PDB file of C-alpha atoms in Angstrom:
ATOM      1  CA  VAL G 257      11.558   5.427  16.320  1.00  0.00           C
ATOM      2  CA  HIS G 258      10.877   6.998  13.086  1.00  0.00           C
ATOM      3  CA  ALA G 259      11.587   4.026  11.096  1.00  0.00           C
ATOM      4  CA  PHE G 260      10.266   4.727   7.682  1.00  0.00           C
ATOM      5  CA  GLY G 261      12.785   7.428   6.368  1.00  0.00           C
ATOM      6  CA  ILE G 262      11.919   9.641   3.331  1.00  0.00           C
ATOM      7  CA  ASP G 263      13.523  13.211   1.888  1.00  0.00           C
ATOM      8  CA  ALA G 264      10.044  14.799   1.756  1.00  0.00           C
ATOM      9  CA  ASP G 265      11.925  17.932   0.967  1.00  0.00           C
ATOM     10  CA  ALA G 266      13.554  16.392  -2.143  1.00  0.00           C
ATOM     11  CA  MET G 267       9.819  14.480  -3.341  1.00  0.00           C
ATOM     12  CA  ARG G 268       8.046  17.766  -2.703  1.00  0.00           C
ATOM     13  CA  ARG G 269      10.295  19.475  -5.465  1.00  0.00           C
ATOM     14  CA  GLN G 270      10.076  16.125  -7.516  1.00  0.00           C
ATOM     15  CA  CYS G 271       6.511  16.848  -7.807  1.00  0.00           C
ATOM     16  CA  ALA G 272       6.432  20.548  -7.906  1.00  0.00           C
ATOM     17  CA  GLU G 273       8.689  20.431 -11.207  1.00  0.00           C
ATOM     18  CA  ALA G 274       6.868  17.438 -12.982  1.00  0.00           C
ATOM     19  CA  ARG G 275       3.411  19.494 -12.226  1.00  0.00           C
ATOM     20  CA  ALA G 276       4.871  22.808 -13.374  1.00  0.00           C
ATOM     21  CA  ARG G 277       5.800  21.062 -17.243  1.00  0.00           C
ATOM     22  CA  PRO G 278       3.675  22.067 -19.929  1.00  0.00           C
ATOM     23  CA  GLN G 279       3.084  18.398 -20.854  1.00  0.00           C
ATOM     24  CA  HIS G 280       1.892  17.610 -17.372  1.00  0.00           C
ATOM     25  CA  ASN G 281      -1.148  15.901 -17.401  1.00  0.00           C
ATOM     26  CA  ALA G 282      -2.260  14.865 -13.744  1.00  0.00           C
ATOM     27  CA  THR G 283      -5.344  13.092 -15.096  1.00  0.00           C
ATOM     28  CA  SER G 284      -3.950   9.886 -16.674  1.00  0.00           C
ATOM     29  CA  TYR G 285      -4.887   7.069 -14.440  1.00  0.00           C
ATOM     30  CA  ASP G 286      -6.875   7.004 -11.724  1.00  0.00           C
ATOM     31  CA  TRP G 287      -5.030   4.554  -9.375  1.00  0.00           C
ATOM     32  CA  LEU G 288      -1.198   3.624  -9.296  1.00  0.00           C
ATOM     33  CA  PHE G 289       0.773   0.679  -7.530  1.00  0.00           C
ATOM     34  CA  VAL G 290       4.643   1.384  -7.079  1.00  0.00           C
ATOM     35  CA  GLY G 291       6.405  -1.758  -5.657  1.00  0.00           C
ATOM     36  CA  ALA G 292       7.486  -5.303  -6.228  1.00  0.00           C
ATOM     37  CA  PHE G 293       5.399  -7.886  -8.413  1.00  0.00           C
ATOM     38  CA  ALA G 294       7.099 -10.920  -7.566  1.00  0.00           C
ATOM     39  CA  ASP G 295       5.280 -11.490  -4.105  1.00  0.00           C
ATOM     40  CA  HIS G 296       7.120 -14.505  -2.573  1.00  0.00           C
ATOM     41  CA  ALA G 297       5.852 -13.980   1.109  1.00  0.00           C
ATOM     42  CA  GLY G 298       2.390 -12.937  -0.050  1.00  0.00           C
ATOM     43  CA  PHE G 299       2.139  -9.860   1.951  1.00  0.00           C
ATOM     44  CA  LYS G 300       2.598  -7.328  -0.879  1.00  0.00           C
ATOM     45  CA  ARG G 301      -0.299  -8.330  -2.962  1.00  0.00           C
ATOM     46  CA  PRO G 302      -0.421  -6.388  -6.017  1.00  0.00           C
ATOM     47  CA  GLU G 303      -3.016  -8.251  -7.530  1.00  0.00           C
ATOM     48  CA  ARG G 304      -5.116  -6.265  -5.613  1.00  0.00           C
ATOM     49  CA  LEU G 305      -4.891  -3.294  -8.079  1.00  0.00           C
ATOM     50  CA  ALA G 306      -7.084  -4.958 -10.304  1.00  0.00           C
ATOM     51  CA  LEU G 307      -9.754  -4.831  -8.042  1.00  0.00           C
ATOM     52  CA  ARG G 308      -9.918  -1.221  -8.057  1.00  0.00           C
ATOM     53  CA  SER G 309     -11.937   0.670 -11.191  1.00  0.00           C
ATOM     54  CA  GLY G 310     -10.778   2.994 -13.616  1.00  0.00           C
ATOM     55  CA  ARG G 311      -7.075   3.698 -15.497  1.00  0.00           C
ATOM     56  CA  ARG G 312      -4.763   1.788 -13.488  1.00  0.00           C
ATOM     57  CA  LEU G 313      -0.954   1.733 -13.694  1.00  0.00           C
ATOM     58  CA  ALA G 314       1.423  -0.714 -11.967  1.00  0.00           C
ATOM     59  CA  VAL G 315       5.000   0.190 -11.651  1.00  0.00           C
ATOM     60  CA  GLY G 316       7.569  -2.335 -10.458  1.00  0.00           C
ATOM     61  CA  LYS G 317      10.407  -4.832 -10.698  1.00  0.00           C
ATOM     62  CA  LEU G 318       9.412  -7.374 -13.407  1.00  0.00           C
ATOM     63  CA  ARG G 319      12.729  -9.060 -13.871  1.00  0.00           C
ATOM     64  CA  ASP G 320      15.604 -10.659 -11.254  1.00  0.00           C
ATOM     65  CA  ASN G 321      18.601  -9.025 -13.544  1.00  0.00           C
ATOM     66  CA  ALA G 322      19.330  -7.134 -16.735  1.00  0.00           C
ATOM     67  CA  GLU G 323      20.335 -10.403 -18.449  1.00  0.00           C
ATOM     68  CA  GLN G 324      16.891 -11.278 -18.526  1.00  0.00           C
ATOM     69  CA  GLY G 325      16.025  -8.387 -21.196  1.00  0.00           C
ATOM     70  CA  ASP G 326      12.453  -8.143 -21.442  1.00  0.00           C
ATOM     71  CA  VAL G 327      11.245 -11.550 -19.998  1.00  0.00           C
ATOM     72  CA  VAL G 328       9.900 -11.068 -16.844  1.00  0.00           C
ATOM     73  CA  ALA G 329      10.828 -13.473 -13.776  1.00  0.00           C
ATOM     74  CA  PRO G 330       8.848 -16.735 -13.473  1.00  0.00           C
ATOM     75  CA  ALA G 331       7.882 -14.992 -10.013  1.00  0.00           C
ATOM     76  CA  ALA G 332       6.431 -12.272 -10.984  1.00  0.00           C
ATOM     77  CA  GLN G 333       4.625 -13.493 -14.071  1.00  0.00           C
ATOM     78  CA  PRO G 334       1.547 -14.653 -12.234  1.00  0.00           C
ATOM     79  CA  VAL G 335       0.870 -11.297 -10.851  1.00  0.00           C
ATOM     80  CA  VAL G 336       1.847  -9.532 -14.180  1.00  0.00           C
ATOM     81  CA  ASP G 337      -0.526 -11.546 -16.210  1.00  0.00           C
ATOM     82  CA  ALA G 338      -3.574 -11.418 -13.714  1.00  0.00           C
ATOM     83  CA  LEU G 339      -2.955  -7.506 -13.781  1.00  0.00           C
ATOM     84  CA  ARG G 340      -2.487  -7.444 -17.340  1.00  0.00           C
ATOM     85  CA  ARG G 341      -6.028  -9.467 -17.890  1.00  0.00           C
ATOM     86  CA  ALA G 342      -7.796  -7.011 -15.836  1.00  0.00           C
ATOM     87  CA  GLY G 343      -6.804  -3.748 -18.055  1.00  0.00           C
ATOM     88  CA  VAL G 344      -3.740  -2.591 -15.925  1.00  0.00           C
ATOM     89  CA  GLU G 345      -0.850  -0.813 -17.803  1.00  0.00           C
ATOM     90  CA  VAL G 346       2.222  -2.639 -16.246  1.00  0.00           C
ATOM     91  CA  ARG G 347       5.609  -0.920 -16.786  1.00  0.00           C
ATOM     92  CA  PRO G 348       9.368  -1.509 -15.437  1.00  0.00           C
ATOM     93  CA  PRO G 349      10.296   0.919 -12.136  1.00  0.00           C
ATOM     94  CA  VAL G 350      11.955   3.846 -12.529  1.00  0.00           C
ATOM     95  CA  PRO G 351      14.404   5.605 -11.103  1.00  0.00           C
ATOM     96  CA  TRP G 352      13.598   7.465  -7.620  1.00  0.00           C
ATOM     97  CA  ASP G 353      14.406  10.857  -8.930  1.00  0.00           C
ATOM     98  CA  ARG G 354      11.384  10.054 -11.847  1.00  0.00           C
ATOM     99  CA  LEU G 355       9.307   8.842  -8.901  1.00  0.00           C
ATOM    100  CA  GLY G 356       7.636  12.526  -8.574  1.00  0.00           C
ATOM    101  CA  GLU G 357       6.442  12.317 -12.612  1.00  0.00           C
ATOM    102  CA  VAL G 358       4.805   9.023 -11.821  1.00  0.00           C
ATOM    103  CA  LEU G 359       3.059  10.150  -8.848  1.00  0.00           C
ATOM    104  CA  THR G 360       2.024  13.002 -10.279  1.00  0.00           C
ATOM    105  CA  ALA G 361       0.191  11.398 -13.294  1.00  0.00           C
ATOM    106  CA  THR G 362      -2.269   9.924 -10.797  1.00  0.00           C
ATOM    107  CA  GLU G 363      -5.522  10.721  -8.844  1.00  0.00           C
ATOM    108  CA  ALA G 364      -4.681   7.838  -6.026  1.00  0.00           C
ATOM    109  CA  VAL G 365      -2.144   5.730  -5.135  1.00  0.00           C
ATOM    110  CA  LEU G 366      -2.617   1.959  -3.830  1.00  0.00           C
ATOM    111  CA  VAL G 367      -0.702   0.516  -0.940  1.00  0.00           C
ATOM    112  CA  PRO G 368      -2.004  -2.646  -0.616  1.00  0.00           C
ATOM    113  CA  ASP G 369       1.090  -4.658   1.495  1.00  0.00           C
ATOM    114  CA  ASP G 370      -0.521  -6.381   4.885  1.00  0.00           C
ATOM    115  CA  TRP G 371       0.599  -5.838   8.598  1.00  0.00           C
ATOM    116  CA  ARG G 372       3.943  -8.026   7.963  1.00  0.00           C
ATOM    117  CA  GLY G 373       5.374  -4.837   6.304  1.00  0.00           C
ATOM    118  CA  GLY G 374       6.348  -2.539   3.139  1.00  0.00           C
ATOM    119  CA  GLY G 375       4.878   0.120   1.334  1.00  0.00           C
ATOM    120  CA  GLU G 376       5.987   2.491   4.001  1.00  0.00           C
ATOM    121  CA  ARG G 377       7.973   4.857   2.348  1.00  0.00           C
ATOM    122  CA  LEU G 378       5.448   4.908  -0.608  1.00  0.00           C
ATOM    123  CA  VAL G 379       3.120   6.207   1.870  1.00  0.00           C
ATOM    124  CA  LEU G 380       5.066   9.133   3.165  1.00  0.00           C
ATOM    125  CA  GLU G 381       6.465  10.186  -0.345  1.00  0.00           C
ATOM    126  CA  ALA G 382       2.617   9.910  -1.855  1.00  0.00           C
ATOM    127  CA  ARG G 383       1.652  12.477   1.295  1.00  0.00           C
ATOM    128  CA  ALA G 384       4.737  14.672   0.680  1.00  0.00           C
ATOM    129  CA  CYS G 385       3.776  14.797  -3.142  1.00  0.00           C
ATOM    130  CA  GLY G 386       0.245  16.114  -2.086  1.00  0.00           C
ATOM    131  CA  GLY G 387      -2.754  16.342  -3.973  1.00  0.00           C
ATOM    132  CA  LEU G 388      -3.255  12.407  -3.834  1.00  0.00           C
ATOM    133  CA  ASP G 389      -5.354   9.825  -2.159  1.00  0.00           C
ATOM    134  CA  VAL G 390      -3.506   7.134  -0.578  1.00  0.00           C
ATOM    135  CA  ALA G 391      -5.320   4.209   0.247  1.00  0.00           C
ATOM    136  CA  VAL G 392      -4.089   1.488   2.415  1.00  0.00           C
ATOM    137  CA  GLU G 393      -5.992  -1.911   3.181  1.00  0.00           C
ATOM    138  CA  ARG G 394      -8.107  -2.371   6.695  1.00  0.00           C
ATOM    139  CA  ASP G 395      -5.653  -5.077   8.139  1.00  0.00           C
ATOM    140  CA  ASN G 396      -2.555  -2.897   8.298  1.00  0.00           C
ATOM    141  CA  PRO G 397      -2.796  -0.235  10.787  1.00  0.00           C
ATOM    142  CA  LYS G 398       0.809   0.892  10.667  1.00  0.00           C
ATOM    143  CA  LEU G 399       0.099   2.044   7.191  1.00  0.00           C
ATOM    144  CA  ARG G 400      -2.991   3.758   8.257  1.00  0.00           C
ATOM    145  CA  ASP G 401      -0.564   5.581  11.096  1.00  0.00           C
ATOM    146  CA  LEU G 402       1.587   6.335   8.684  1.00  0.00           C
ATOM    147  CA  ARG G 403      -1.074   7.949   6.181  1.00  0.00           C
ATOM    148  CA  ASP G 404      -2.929   9.710   8.531  1.00  0.00           C
ATOM    149  CA  THR G 405      -0.677  10.579  11.957  1.00  0.00           C
ATOM    150  CA  ALA G 406       3.058  10.339  10.902  1.00  0.00           C
ATOM    151  CA  PRO G 407       4.914  13.792  10.562  1.00  0.00           C
ATOM    152  CA  LEU G 408       7.051  14.112   7.126  1.00  0.00           C
ATOM    153  CA  TYR G 409      10.599  14.446   8.242  1.00  0.00           C
ATOM    154  CA  THR G 410      13.272  15.867   6.539  1.00  0.00           C
ATOM    155  CA  PRO G 411      17.200  15.215   6.395  1.00  0.00           C
ATOM    156  CA  LEU G 412      17.844  18.079   8.576  1.00  0.00           C
ATOM    157  CA  TYR G 413      15.289  16.985  11.107  1.00  0.00           C
ATOM    158  CA  TYR G 414      17.071  13.281  10.847  1.00  0.00           C
ATOM    159  CA  ALA G 415      20.470  15.091  11.278  1.00  0.00           C
ATOM    160  CA  GLY G 416      19.638  16.929  14.232  1.00  0.00           C
ATOM    161  CA  GLN G 417      18.073  14.215  15.519  1.00  0.00           C
ATOM    162  CA  LEU G 418      21.196  12.123  15.344  1.00  0.00           C
ATOM    163  CA  GLU G 419      23.434  14.814  16.542  1.00  0.00           C
ATOM    164  CA  ALA G 420      21.337  15.496  19.496  1.00  0.00           C
ATOM    165  CA  GLY G 421      21.344  11.708  20.506  1.00  0.00           C
ATOM    166  CA  LEU G 422      25.404  11.155  20.137  1.00  0.00           C
ATOM    167  CA  LEU G 423      25.840  14.648  22.394  1.00  0.00           C
ATOM    168  CA  GLY G 424      23.615  12.873  24.850  1.00  0.00           C
ATOM    169  CA  LEU G 425      25.768  10.032  24.981  1.00  0.00           C
ATOM    170  CA  GLU G 426      28.813  12.238  25.028  1.00  0.00           C
ATOM    171  CA  HIS G 427      27.296  13.581  27.878  1.00  0.00           C
ATOM    172  CA  ASP G 428      26.433  10.353  29.724  1.00  0.00           C
ATOM    173  CA  LEU G 429      30.084   9.371  29.019  1.00  0.00           C
ATOM    174  CA  ARG G 430      31.799  12.165  30.225  1.00  0.00           C
ATOM    175  CA  VAL G 431      30.116  12.021  33.433  1.00  0.00           C
ATOM    176  CA  ALA G 432      30.592   8.196  33.801  1.00  0.00           C
ATOM    177  CA  THR G 433      34.155   8.753  33.116  1.00  0.00           C
ATOM    178  CA  SER G 434      34.792  12.212  34.605  1.00  0.00           C
ATOM    179  CA  VAL G 435      36.408  13.245  31.267  1.00  0.00           C
ATOM    180  CA  SER G 436      36.559  16.765  31.015  1.00  0.00           C
ATOM    181  CA  PRO G 437      35.642  18.629  27.902  1.00  0.00           C
ATOM    182  CA  ALA G 438      39.045  20.393  28.086  1.00  0.00           C
ATOM    183  CA  SER G 439      40.516  17.137  27.773  1.00  0.00           C
ATOM    184  CA  VAL G 440      39.490  16.337  24.238  1.00  0.00           C
ATOM    185  CA  PRO G 441      41.266  18.039  21.111  1.00  0.00           C
ATOM    186  CA  ASP G 442      39.099  20.524  18.901  1.00  0.00           C
ATOM    187  CA  VAL G 443      39.350  19.347  15.771  1.00  0.00           C
ATOM    188  CA  ARG G 444      37.065  22.058  13.622  1.00  0.00           C
ATOM    189  CA  ASP G 445      38.762  24.194  11.812  1.00  0.00           C
ATOM    190  CA  GLU G 446      37.398  27.474   9.883  1.00  0.00           C
ATOM    191  CA  GLU G 447      36.142  25.637   6.639  1.00  0.00           C
ATOM    192  CA  GLU G 448      33.523  22.757   8.594  1.00  0.00           C
ATOM    193  CA  THR G 449      30.336  23.505   9.665  1.00  0.00           C
ATOM    194  CA  CYS G 450      29.899  20.761  12.475  1.00  0.00           C
ATOM    195  CA  GLY G 451      28.723  22.758  14.902  1.00  0.00           C
ATOM    196  CA  VAL G 452      24.949  22.246  15.770  1.00  0.00           C
ATOM    197  CA  LEU G 453      21.964  24.448  14.219  1.00  0.00           C
ATOM    198  CA  GLY G 454      20.817  27.257  16.545  1.00  0.00           C
ATOM    199  CA  VAL G 455      17.427  26.036  15.943  1.00  0.00           C
ATOM    200  CA  LEU G 456      18.332  22.481  17.638  1.00  0.00           C
ATOM    201  CA  GLY G 457      19.707  24.288  20.998  1.00  0.00           C
ATOM    202  CA  GLU G 458      16.951  23.635  22.759  1.00  0.00           C
ATOM    203  CA  LEU G 459      17.269  19.803  22.436  1.00  0.00           C
ATOM    204  CA  LEU G 460      20.770  19.852  23.406  1.00  0.00           C
ATOM    205  CA  PHE G 461      22.684  19.458  27.054  1.00  0.00           C
ATOM    206  CA  SER G 462      23.031  22.771  28.133  1.00  0.00           C
ATOM    207  CA  ASP G 463      26.539  21.959  29.668  1.00  0.00           C
ATOM    208  CA  VAL G 464      27.684  20.692  26.173  1.00  0.00           C
ATOM    209  CA  THR G 465      26.449  22.766  23.692  1.00  0.00           C
ATOM    210  CA  GLY G 466      29.082  25.675  25.165  1.00  0.00           C
ATOM    211  CA  ALA G 467      32.220  22.867  24.354  1.00  0.00           C
ATOM    212  CA  PRO G 468      33.274  22.104  20.783  1.00  0.00           C
ATOM    213  CA  LEU G 469      31.195  19.811  18.783  1.00  0.00           C
ATOM    214  CA  CYS G 470      33.467  17.994  16.822  1.00  0.00           C
ATOM    215  CA  ARG G 471      36.108  15.965  18.206  1.00  0.00           C
ATOM    216  CA  LYS G 472      38.642  13.256  17.745  1.00  0.00           C
ATOM    217  CA  SER G 473      36.624   9.941  19.159  1.00  0.00           C
ATOM    218  CA  ASP G 474      39.568   7.843  19.525  1.00  0.00           C
ATOM    219  CA  ALA G 475      41.040  10.779  21.971  1.00  0.00           C
ATOM    220  CA  PHE G 476      37.901  10.722  24.004  1.00  0.00           C
ATOM    221  CA  LEU G 477      37.291   7.319  24.266  1.00  0.00           C
ATOM    222  CA  ALA G 478      40.873   6.476  25.245  1.00  0.00           C
ATOM    223  CA  GLY G 479      40.628   4.715  28.470  1.00  0.00           C
ATOM    224  CA  VAL G 480      36.826   4.551  28.643  1.00  0.00           C
ATOM    225  CA  ASP G 481      35.956   1.004  30.268  1.00  0.00           C
ATOM    226  CA  LEU G 482      33.725  -0.614  27.856  1.00  0.00           C
ATOM    227  CA  ASN G 483      31.636  -2.103  30.499  1.00  0.00           C
ATOM    228  CA  VAL G 484      30.879   1.911  31.689  1.00  0.00           C
ATOM    229  CA  LEU G 485      30.074   1.958  27.961  1.00  0.00           C
ATOM    230  CA  VAL G 486      27.661  -0.506  27.456  1.00  0.00           C
ATOM    231  CA  ASP G 487      25.887  -0.146  30.595  1.00  0.00           C
ATOM    232  CA  ILE G 488      25.487   3.811  29.297  1.00  0.00           C
ATOM    233  CA  LEU G 489      24.448   2.587  25.597  1.00  0.00           C
ATOM    234  CA  GLU G 490      21.779   0.053  27.232  1.00  0.00           C
ATOM    235  CA  THR G 491      20.201   3.018  29.696  1.00  0.00           C
ATOM    236  CA  THR G 492      20.320   6.016  27.229  1.00  0.00           C
ATOM    237  CA  GLN G 493      17.467   6.789  24.805  1.00  0.00           C
ATOM    238  CA  VAL G 494      18.629   8.033  21.358  1.00  0.00           C
TER     239      VAL G 494
END
């Protein structure tokens, strides 16, 4: 299961648009950290940016809520202080649709999280942006795999996987309950585009692809034995 998804197409567009702006300066920073400064569990490790040399920027959550104004949250204050003492520029978070501007202003991205979690999407977003070095720590093989070998999936891929998986489950339910395609009303009309794309045809079961692909689930599931459904869900890989 590919659990850490991003919109790779959107990030590529963001970064391309940012680099095309006349005021763009790709060498503003040598290192960038994006994430939480309040490291409650000790696995985010944003303070490791201070160990890197050159011009460094840290962007992340500084306060717990808007009512705090410019006051840094107590849990984040020690890390923010340590970074600033080391000469790191610290900024509040930016909206996701401006992340490309931040990524394209640096040479390298540091993702210092340990094996317990975090940093997955930033690794993938930095890769999708392109032209960046992505540094991860030696004790996090998961991030190394995401950096070095993981595919950069798009929303079309995820949608196709979901549809293929649901069609596979539908196929197994039909076999288990002896419900024929003709007994399920087709609810598709001319304006809906709920059919499977041709490029996904090879992923689908041949006896399903010829049938209507948009259905009333309540009409299909009526009368299905829940024990049969549970058994199928436990044995079907989606």
